[in-house]
Coordinates of C-alpha atoms (C1' of nucleotides) in Angstrom, one line a residue:
Chain A
M1 CA -7.4 8.2 -17.1
N2 CA -4.6 5.8 -18.0
Y3 CA -4.3 2.8 -15.9
M4 CA -0.6 3.2 -15.8
D5 CA -1.2 6.4 -13.8
L6 CA -2.7 4.5 -10.9
E7 CA -0.2 4.0 -8.1
L8 CA -1.7 0.8 -6.7
G9 CA -1.8 0.5 -2.9
I10 CA -1.7 -2.7 -1.0
W11 CA -5.6 -3.2 -1.0
E12 CA -5.7 -2.8 -4.7
I13 CA -3.0 -5.2 -5.1
A14 CA -4.6 -7.7 -2.9
V15 CA -8.0 -7.3 -4.8
L16 CA -6.2 -7.8 -8.1
A17 CA -4.5 -10.7 -7.0
L18 CA -7.6 -12.4 -5.8
L19 CA -9.4 -11.7 -8.9
R20 CA -6.6 -13.1 -11.0
E21 CA -7.8 -16.5 -9.5
A22 CA -11.4 -16.0 -10.4
P23 CA -14.3 -13.5 -10.1
M24 CA -15.6 -12.9 -6.6
H25 CA -17.5 -10.6 -4.5
P26 CA -16.0 -8.3 -1.9
Y27 CA -17.0 -10.3 1.1
Q28 CA -15.4 -13.4 -0.4
M29 CA -12.2 -11.5 -0.7
Q30 CA -12.3 -10.7 2.8
R31 CA -13.1 -14.2 3.8
L32 CA -10.1 -15.6 1.5
L33 CA -7.7 -13.3 3.0
H34 CA -8.8 -14.2 6.5
L35 CA -8.6 -17.9 5.7
R36 CA -5.1 -17.4 4.2
H37 CA -4.1 -15.3 7.2
K38 CA -3.1 -12.5 4.8
D39 CA -5.4 -10.1 6.7
E40 CA -3.1 -10.1 9.9
I41 CA -0.1 -9.6 7.7
L42 CA -1.3 -6.8 5.5
A43 CA -3.2 -4.9 8.1
L44 CA -6.1 -4.2 5.7
K45 CA -9.2 -2.6 7.4
R46 CA -12.6 -3.7 6.1
G47 CA -13.7 -0.2 5.3
S48 CA -10.9 0.5 2.9
L49 CA -11.7 -2.5 0.8
Y50 CA -14.8 -0.9 -1.0
H51 CA -12.9 2.3 -1.5
A52 CA -10.2 0.3 -3.3
I53 CA -12.9 -1.6 -5.3
G54 CA -14.3 1.7 -6.5
R55 CA -11.0 3.1 -7.4
L56 CA -10.1 0.1 -9.4
V57 CA -13.4 0.1 -11.3
R58 CA -13.0 3.8 -12.1
G59 CA -9.4 2.9 -13.5
G60 CA -11.0 0.1 -15.7
L61 CA -8.7 -2.4 -13.9
I62 CA -11.7 -4.5 -12.8
G63 CA -15.2 -4.8 -14.0
V64 CA -18.6 -5.9 -12.6
E65 CA -19.1 -9.6 -13.3
K66 CA -22.7 -9.7 -12.0
T67 CA -25.0 -8.9 -9.1
G68 CA -27.4 -11.2 -7.6
R69 CA -28.6 -12.6 -4.4
E70 CA -28.5 -15.9 -2.6
G71 CA -31.4 -16.8 -0.3
K72 CA -32.6 -13.7 1.4
R73 CA -29.1 -12.3 2.0
P74 CA -28.4 -8.9 0.8
E75 CA -27.4 -8.3 -2.7
R76 CA -23.7 -9.3 -3.7
T77 CA -21.8 -7.7 -6.6
S78 CA -19.1 -9.9 -8.3
Y79 CA -16.0 -8.4 -9.9
R80 CA -13.6 -9.6 -12.7
I81 CA -10.3 -8.3 -13.5
T82 CA -9.8 -6.8 -17.0
P83 CA -6.8 -7.3 -19.3
E84 CA -5.4 -3.9 -18.3
G85 CA -5.9 -5.0 -14.5
T86 CA -3.7 -7.9 -15.1
R87 CA -1.1 -5.9 -16.9
A88 CA -1.3 -3.2 -14.1
F89 CA -0.9 -5.7 -11.3
L90 CA 1.9 -7.6 -12.7
E91 CA 3.9 -4.4 -13.5
S92 CA 3.1 -3.0 -10.1
L93 CA 4.1 -6.2 -8.5
R94 CA 7.6 -6.2 -10.2
T95 CA 8.1 -2.6 -9.2
I96 CA 7.5 -3.1 -5.5
V97 CA 9.6 -6.4 -5.5
A98 CA 12.4 -4.8 -6.9
T99 CA 12.2 -1.4 -5.3
P100 CA 12.9 -1.0 -1.6
R101 CA 10.8 1.9 -0.3
R102 CA 11.5 4.0 2.7
E103 CA 8.5 3.7 5.1
P104 CA 8.2 5.8 8.2
S105 CA 8.2 3.6 11.3
Q106 CA 7.1 4.3 14.9
C107 CA 10.2 2.8 16.1
M108 CA 12.4 5.1 14.1
A109 CA 10.5 8.0 15.5
A110 CA 10.9 6.6 18.9
L111 CA 14.6 6.1 18.6
S112 CA 15.0 9.5 17.2
F113 CA 13.7 11.1 20.4
L114 CA 15.3 8.6 22.9
V115 CA 17.4 11.5 24.1
H116 CA 14.5 12.8 25.8
L117 CA 14.4 10.0 28.3
N118 CA 17.3 9.4 30.8
P119 CA 19.7 6.3 30.0
K120 CA 18.3 4.3 32.7
E121 CA 14.6 4.7 31.7
A122 CA 15.6 4.1 28.1
C123 CA 17.3 0.8 29.2
R124 CA 14.2 -0.3 31.0
L125 CA 11.8 0.5 28.0
L126 CA 14.2 -1.2 25.5
A127 CA 14.4 -4.2 27.6
E128 CA 10.5 -4.0 27.7
R129 CA 10.4 -3.8 23.8
G130 CA 12.7 -6.7 23.4
K131 CA 10.4 -9.0 25.6
N132 CA 7.4 -7.8 23.6
L133 CA 9.2 -8.6 20.4
D134 CA 10.3 -12.1 21.6
A135 CA 6.5 -12.7 22.5
E136 CA 5.5 -11.9 19.0
I137 CA 8.3 -13.9 17.5
A138 CA 7.1 -17.0 19.4
Q139 CA 3.7 -16.5 18.5
H140 CA 4.5 -16.2 14.9
S141 CA 6.9 -19.1 14.9
T142 CA 4.1 -21.2 16.4
R143 CA 1.6 -20.3 13.6
L144 CA 3.9 -20.7 11.0
R145 CA 4.7 -24.1 12.1
G146 CA 1.0 -24.9 12.4
V147 CA 0.0 -23.8 8.8
S148 CA 3.2 -25.0 7.1
A149 CA 1.7 -28.5 7.0
H150 CA -1.4 -27.4 4.9
V151 CA 0.0 -24.5 2.9
A152 CA 2.7 -24.2 0.2
R153 CA 5.8 -22.4 1.4
I154 CA 5.7 -19.8 -1.3
N155 CA 2.4 -18.5 0.2
L156 CA 4.1 -18.1 3.6
V157 CA 7.5 -16.4 2.6
E158 CA 6.0 -13.1 3.9
S159 CA 5.6 -14.6 7.3
E160 CA 9.0 -15.8 7.0
Y161 CA 10.3 -12.3 6.1
L162 CA 8.3 -10.9 9.2
L163 CA 10.0 -13.3 11.4
A164 CA 13.3 -12.6 10.2
M165 CA 12.9 -8.9 10.6
L166 CA 11.5 -9.2 14.1
K167 CA 14.2 -11.3 15.0
A168 CA 16.7 -8.8 13.7
E169 CA 14.9 -5.9 15.5
S170 CA 14.9 -8.0 18.8
A171 CA 18.7 -8.5 18.6
W172 CA 19.6 -5.0 17.7
I173 CA 17.3 -3.4 20.4
R174 CA 19.0 -5.8 23.0
G175 CA 22.5 -4.7 21.8
L176 CA 21.5 -1.1 22.1
E177 CA 20.1 -1.8 25.6
K178 CA 23.4 -3.6 26.7
E179 CA 25.5 -0.7 25.4
I180 CA 23.5 1.8 27.5
H181 CA 23.5 -0.6 30.5
Q182 CA 27.3 -0.9 30.3
G183 CA 27.7 2.9 29.9
K184 CA 29.2 2.6 26.3
L185 CA 26.4 4.8 25.1
V186 CA 25.8 7.8 27.6
W187 CA 24.0 11.1 27.2
D188 CA 22.8 13.8 29.4
L189 CA 19.7 15.8 28.1
K190 CA 20.8 19.2 29.6
S191 CA 24.2 19.1 27.8
I192 CA 22.5 17.9 24.5
L193 CA 20.0 20.9 24.9
R194 CA 23.0 23.2 25.1
E195 CA 24.5 21.9 21.8
A196 CA 21.0 22.1 20.2
A197 CA 20.9 25.8 21.1
A198 CA 23.7 26.3 18.5
S199 CA 22.1 24.5 15.7
R200 CA 18.7 26.5 16.5
K201 CA 20.7 29.8 16.1
V202 CA 21.9 28.6 12.6
A203 CA 18.2 27.5 11.8
S204 CA 16.7 30.8 13.0
Q205 CA 19.0 32.9 10.8
G206 CA 18.0 31.0 7.7
R207 CA 20.3 30.7 4.8
K208 CA 23.4 32.9 4.4
Chain B
M1 CA -11.1 17.0 25.3
N2 CA -8.4 15.4 27.3
Y3 CA -4.8 15.3 26.2
M4 CA -4.6 11.8 27.1
D5 CA -7.0 10.9 24.4
L6 CA -4.6 12.2 21.6
E7 CA -2.9 9.4 20.0
L8 CA 0.1 11.0 19.0
G9 CA 1.5 10.6 15.4
I10 CA 5.0 11.1 14.3
W11 CA 4.6 14.7 13.4
E12 CA 3.1 15.6 16.9
I13 CA 6.0 13.8 18.6
A14 CA 8.6 15.7 16.6
V15 CA 6.9 19.0 17.1
L16 CA 6.7 18.3 20.9
A17 CA 10.3 17.3 21.1
L18 CA 11.6 20.4 19.3
L19 CA 9.4 22.6 21.6
R20 CA 10.7 21.0 24.5
E21 CA 14.1 22.5 23.5
A22 CA 12.6 26.1 23.2
P23 CA 9.7 28.0 21.7
M24 CA 9.8 28.3 18.0
H25 CA 8.0 28.9 14.8
P26 CA 6.9 26.1 12.2
Y27 CA 9.5 27.2 9.5
Q28 CA 12.4 26.8 12.0
M29 CA 11.0 23.4 12.8
Q30 CA 11.4 22.5 9.2
R31 CA 14.9 23.9 9.4
L32 CA 15.9 22.1 12.3
L33 CA 14.7 18.8 11.3
H34 CA 16.6 19.2 7.9
L35 CA 19.7 20.4 9.7
R36 CA 19.6 17.3 11.8
H37 CA 18.8 14.9 8.8
K38 CA 15.5 13.9 10.8
D39 CA 13.4 14.7 7.8
E40 CA 14.9 12.1 5.7
I41 CA 14.4 9.4 8.4
L42 CA 11.1 10.5 9.4
A43 CA 9.5 10.9 6.1
L44 CA 7.6 13.9 7.1
K45 CA 5.8 16.2 4.5
R46 CA 5.8 19.8 4.7
G47 CA 1.9 20.2 4.5
S48 CA 1.4 17.9 7.5
L49 CA 3.2 20.0 9.8
Y50 CA 0.5 22.9 10.1
H51 CA -2.1 20.3 10.5
A52 CA -0.2 18.5 13.3
I53 CA 0.2 22.0 15.0
G54 CA -3.4 22.8 14.8
R55 CA -4.2 19.4 16.5
L56 CA -1.7 20.1 19.2
V57 CA -3.2 23.5 19.8
R58 CA -6.8 22.3 19.9
G59 CA -5.5 19.5 22.3
G60 CA -3.9 22.1 24.8
L61 CA -0.5 20.4 24.3
I62 CA 1.2 23.6 22.8
G63 CA 0.1 27.2 22.8
V64 CA 1.0 30.3 20.9
E65 CA 4.0 32.1 22.2
K66 CA 4.1 35.1 20.0
T67 CA 3.4 36.5 16.6
G68 CA 5.7 38.7 14.8
R69 CA 7.6 39.7 11.9
E70 CA 11.4 40.1 10.9
G71 CA 12.0 42.6 8.2
K72 CA 9.2 42.5 5.6
R73 CA 9.0 38.7 5.6
P74 CA 5.5 37.3 6.3
E75 CA 4.5 36.9 9.9
R76 CA 5.6 34.1 11.9
T77 CA 3.7 32.3 14.7
S78 CA 5.8 31.0 17.5
Y79 CA 4.7 27.9 19.6
R80 CA 5.6 26.8 23.1
I81 CA 5.0 23.6 24.9
T82 CA 2.7 23.2 27.7
P83 CA 3.0 21.3 31.0
E84 CA 0.4 18.9 29.6
G85 CA 2.2 18.7 26.2
T86 CA 5.4 17.7 28.2
R87 CA 3.3 15.0 30.2
A88 CA 1.9 13.7 26.9
F89 CA 5.0 13.6 25.0
L90 CA 6.8 11.7 27.6
E91 CA 4.0 9.3 28.1
S92 CA 3.6 8.7 24.4
L93 CA 7.4 8.3 23.9
R94 CA 7.6 5.8 26.7
T95 CA 4.8 3.7 25.0
I96 CA 6.1 3.7 21.6
V97 CA 9.6 2.8 22.6
A98 CA 8.2 -0.2 24.8
T99 CA 5.5 -1.3 22.3
P100 CA 6.4 -2.7 19.0
R101 CA 3.5 -2.1 16.5
R102 CA 2.7 -4.1 13.4
E103 CA 3.1 -1.7 10.5
P104 CA 2.1 -2.6 6.9
S105 CA 5.0 -2.6 4.5
Q106 CA 5.2 -2.8 0.8
C107 CA 7.7 -5.5 1.0
M108 CA 5.3 -8.0 2.9
A109 CA 2.6 -7.1 0.3
A110 CA 5.1 -7.7 -2.5
L111 CA 6.2 -11.2 -1.0
S112 CA 2.5 -12.1 -0.3
F113 CA 1.8 -12.1 -4.1
L114 CA 5.3 -13.4 -5.1
V115 CA 3.4 -16.5 -6.2
H116 CA 2.1 -14.5 -9.2
L117 CA 5.5 -14.3 -10.7
N118 CA 7.4 -17.4 -12.1
P119 CA 10.4 -18.3 -10.1
K120 CA 12.9 -17.1 -12.7
E121 CA 11.4 -13.6 -12.6
A122 CA 11.1 -13.6 -9.0
C123 CA 14.9 -14.2 -8.6
R124 CA 15.8 -11.6 -11.1
L125 CA 13.6 -9.1 -9.3
L126 CA 14.8 -10.1 -5.7
A127 CA 18.4 -9.8 -6.9
E128 CA 17.7 -6.4 -8.1
R129 CA 15.9 -5.4 -4.9
G130 CA 19.2 -6.9 -3.1
K131 CA 21.4 -4.4 -5.2
N132 CA 18.9 -1.6 -4.3
L133 CA 19.3 -2.3 -0.7
D134 CA 23.0 -2.4 -0.9
A135 CA 23.2 0.9 -2.5
E136 CA 20.9 2.5 0.2
I137 CA 23.1 0.8 2.9
A138 CA 26.3 2.2 1.4
Q139 CA 24.7 5.7 1.1
H140 CA 23.6 5.7 4.6
S141 CA 26.8 4.4 6.0
T142 CA 28.6 7.1 4.3
R143 CA 26.4 9.7 5.6
L144 CA 26.5 8.4 9.1
R145 CA 30.3 8.3 9.2
G146 CA 30.2 11.7 7.9
V147 CA 28.1 13.2 10.7
S148 CA 29.2 11.2 13.4
A149 CA 32.2 13.5 13.9
H150 CA 29.9 16.5 14.8
V151 CA 26.9 14.8 16.3
A152 CA 26.3 13.0 19.7
R153 CA 25.8 9.3 18.9
I154 CA 22.6 9.3 20.9
N155 CA 21.1 11.6 18.1
L156 CA 22.0 9.1 15.5
V157 CA 20.6 5.7 16.9
E158 CA 17.8 5.9 14.7
S159 CA 20.1 5.8 11.7
E160 CA 22.1 3.0 13.3
Y161 CA 18.7 1.2 13.6
L162 CA 17.7 1.9 9.9
L163 CA 21.2 0.5 8.9
A164 CA 20.8 -2.7 10.8
M165 CA 17.4 -3.3 9.5
L166 CA 18.3 -2.5 5.9
K167 CA 21.3 -5.2 6.3
A168 CA 19.0 -7.8 7.8
E169 CA 16.7 -7.3 4.9
S170 CA 19.3 -7.4 2.4
A171 CA 20.6 -10.7 3.9
W172 CA 17.4 -12.3 4.0
I173 CA 16.4 -11.3 0.4
R174 CA 19.6 -12.8 -0.7
G175 CA 18.8 -16.0 1.1
L176 CA 15.5 -16.2 -0.4
E177 CA 16.8 -15.5 -3.9
K178 CA 19.4 -18.2 -3.4
E179 CA 16.9 -20.7 -2.2
I180 CA 14.7 -20.1 -5.3
H181 CA 17.7 -20.2 -7.5
Q182 CA 18.8 -23.4 -6.2
G183 CA 15.4 -25.1 -6.7
K184 CA 14.9 -25.4 -2.8
L185 CA 11.8 -23.1 -3.0
V186 CA 9.6 -24.1 -6.1
W187 CA 6.2 -23.2 -7.1
D188 CA 3.8 -23.3 -10.3
L189 CA 1.1 -20.8 -10.5
K190 CA -1.2 -23.2 -12.1
S191 CA -1.1 -25.8 -9.6
I192 CA -1.2 -23.1 -6.8
L193 CA -4.5 -21.9 -8.5
R194 CA -5.9 -25.4 -8.4
E195 CA -5.3 -25.6 -4.5
A196 CA -6.8 -22.0 -4.3
A197 CA -10.0 -23.1 -5.9
A198 CA -10.6 -25.4 -2.8
S199 CA -10.2 -22.6 -0.3
R200 CA -12.4 -20.5 -2.4
K201 CA -14.9 -23.1 -2.3
V202 CA -14.9 -23.0 1.5
A203 CA -14.9 -19.2 1.5
S204 CA -17.9 -18.9 -0.6
Q205 CA -19.9 -21.2 1.5
G206 CA -19.4 -19.1 4.5
R207 CA -19.3 -20.5 7.9
K208 CA -20.8 -23.9 8.5
Chain C
dT1 C1' -39.2 -20.4 21.6
dA2 C1' -36.7 -16.6 23.0
dT3 C1' -31.9 -14.7 23.1
dG4 C1' -27.4 -13.7 22.1
dA5 C1' -23.6 -14.2 19.1
dT6 C1' -22.0 -14.2 14.9
dA7 C1' -22.2 -13.9 9.6
dT8 C1' -23.5 -11.2 5.7
dA9 C1' -22.9 -6.9 2.9
dG10 C1' -22.0 -3.0 2.8
dT11 C1' -22.3 2.8 3.9
dT12 C1' -21.2 7.0 6.2
dC13 C1' -18.5 10.5 8.0
dA14 C1' -15.0 12.7 10.5
dT15 C1' -10.3 13.2 10.1
dA16 C1' -5.7 12.7 8.0
dT17 C1' -2.6 13.3 4.1
dG18 C1' 0.4 15.3 0.8
dA19 C1' 0.6 17.4 -3.8
dA20 C1' 0.1 21.8 -5.6
dC21 C1' -0.6 26.5 -5.2
dT22 C1' -0.1 31.5 -3.3
dA23 C1' 2.5 35.3 -2.4
dT24 C1' 6.5 38.0 -1.2
dA25 C1' 11.6 38.8 -0.3
dT26 C1' 16.4 38.5 -1.0
dG27 C1' 20.8 38.0 -3.3
dG28 C1' 23.5 36.9 -7.2
dA29 C1' 24.2 36.8 -12.1
dT30 C1' 23.7 39.3 -16.6
Chain D
dA1 C1' 18.6 47.8 -14.0
dT2 C1' 16.6 43.4 -14.5
dC3 C1' 15.9 38.6 -14.2
dC4 C1' 16.1 34.2 -12.0
dA5 C1' 16.6 30.9 -8.5
dT6 C1' 15.7 30.2 -4.2
dA7 C1' 14.0 31.2 0.8
dT8 C1' 10.1 32.4 3.5
dA9 C1' 5.7 31.0 5.4
dG10 C1' 2.1 29.1 4.9
dT11 C1' -3.1 27.6 2.7
dT12 C1' -6.1 24.9 -0.2
dC13 C1' -8.2 21.0 -2.0
dA14 C1' -8.9 16.5 -3.7
dT15 C1' -8.4 12.3 -2.1
dA16 C1' -7.4 8.3 1.4
dT17 C1' -8.4 6.1 5.7
dG18 C1' -10.6 3.6 9.1
dA19 C1' -13.8 3.7 13.0
dA20 C1' -18.4 3.4 13.6
dC21 C1' -22.9 2.5 12.1
dT22 C1' -27.0 0.2 9.5
dA23 C1' -29.6 -3.7 8.8
dT24 C1' -30.9 -8.3 8.1
dA25 C1' -30.1 -13.5 8.4
dT26 C1' -28.7 -17.6 10.5
dC27 C1' -27.2 -20.9 14.2
dA28 C1' -26.4 -22.6 18.9
dT29 C1' -28.1 -22.6 23.2
dA30 C1' -30.9 -22.1 27.3

DNA sequence: TATGATATAGTTCATATGAACTATATGGAT
DNA sequence: ATCCATATAGTTCATATGAACTATATCATA
């Protein structure tokens, strides 16, 4: 297997990045990600780490450094990054920085089917989403201010990005709510369903 | 099993929404989603549709309407939504509209590890991402203008949302690129790694 | 000194995902 | 008359995910 074939996921990237610093064992990776608040941001689940490590070992991107125990703790396996691992990491990182990827989001799905609610209820729920977004914004802002004293800013850009995206979503959601509230965007499920019947007819006939 | 226990995914939501219009078979669902351009937006893969349908049937949210064949085509199974399905759909929809969810994104992962590139290369790659984002924006804008003549606007809000988010990302990325370019945000991997050694020490010792 | 909370270090397993495959039908081009 | 591209309608299978579980060690507190 060629290491180039591996499409690196977020866990793989994170593991390679940590091992570029120094060899370490999986539990230390978890602790470091937690200390650096990367675990909240990257939404990584414990269970997936060991699978990711397994894939990286099989792909030759990392190797076992040593195994051993400290005191009477269970045995730890330390890993180190290989030269291929470093190459694959940098290449993958360059690609994901330069290439935006369409990622499915719950919010898009929700909006896709907003027509199934009546405008009044949609308004209420969008307002609630707005409030929830603002609460998250406040929370992240506070945390960011707190850590920016100790941590170099380059290590916080992803939090700045998250904040910017949350603010943009909040603004957009409020705009939509306002438009519905003011009657600039109206709909009626029943008449929409009549329209839909036409497109179903086309779809059921298949291609011409 | 209670239908309330089912955490509905995007495919499940989509299937239930379509079956609220009328009973239909899986292939017609695919055609309808395609006709309405929801497949691009929702990033749904063919193979997952049948699994989602299986889950919904087992959960009692949909049921078999009839099976039959047209001409010598393979047999088709039509499904209909049940009253529980309608309830679960509306409840789930209300929840995902009102509740923003943290979703892992490639971009956040990329930014998290931007420190591993040097500032000059980071600038180049961010500029490339900006260009790619703008190309996507142009493409979606064009499509949106094209279909908005035939399609009620409520059925296009998710595209408007996507466009707004892409624009926000583009603006933010360009801002970051500019800051790095102007030397307002600087870093040096080696000195960062020295800092990191301190936190690794903390992490390797575990809790106090 | 007993007790509960948390840290350490993973493994297991049910379920989810999506790429690839199967198999036939139809229409248009040659 | 034949061949190819595409439409129809799914199924299969390897891999990925993440919740839950195992099992011990250490520390703080009562």
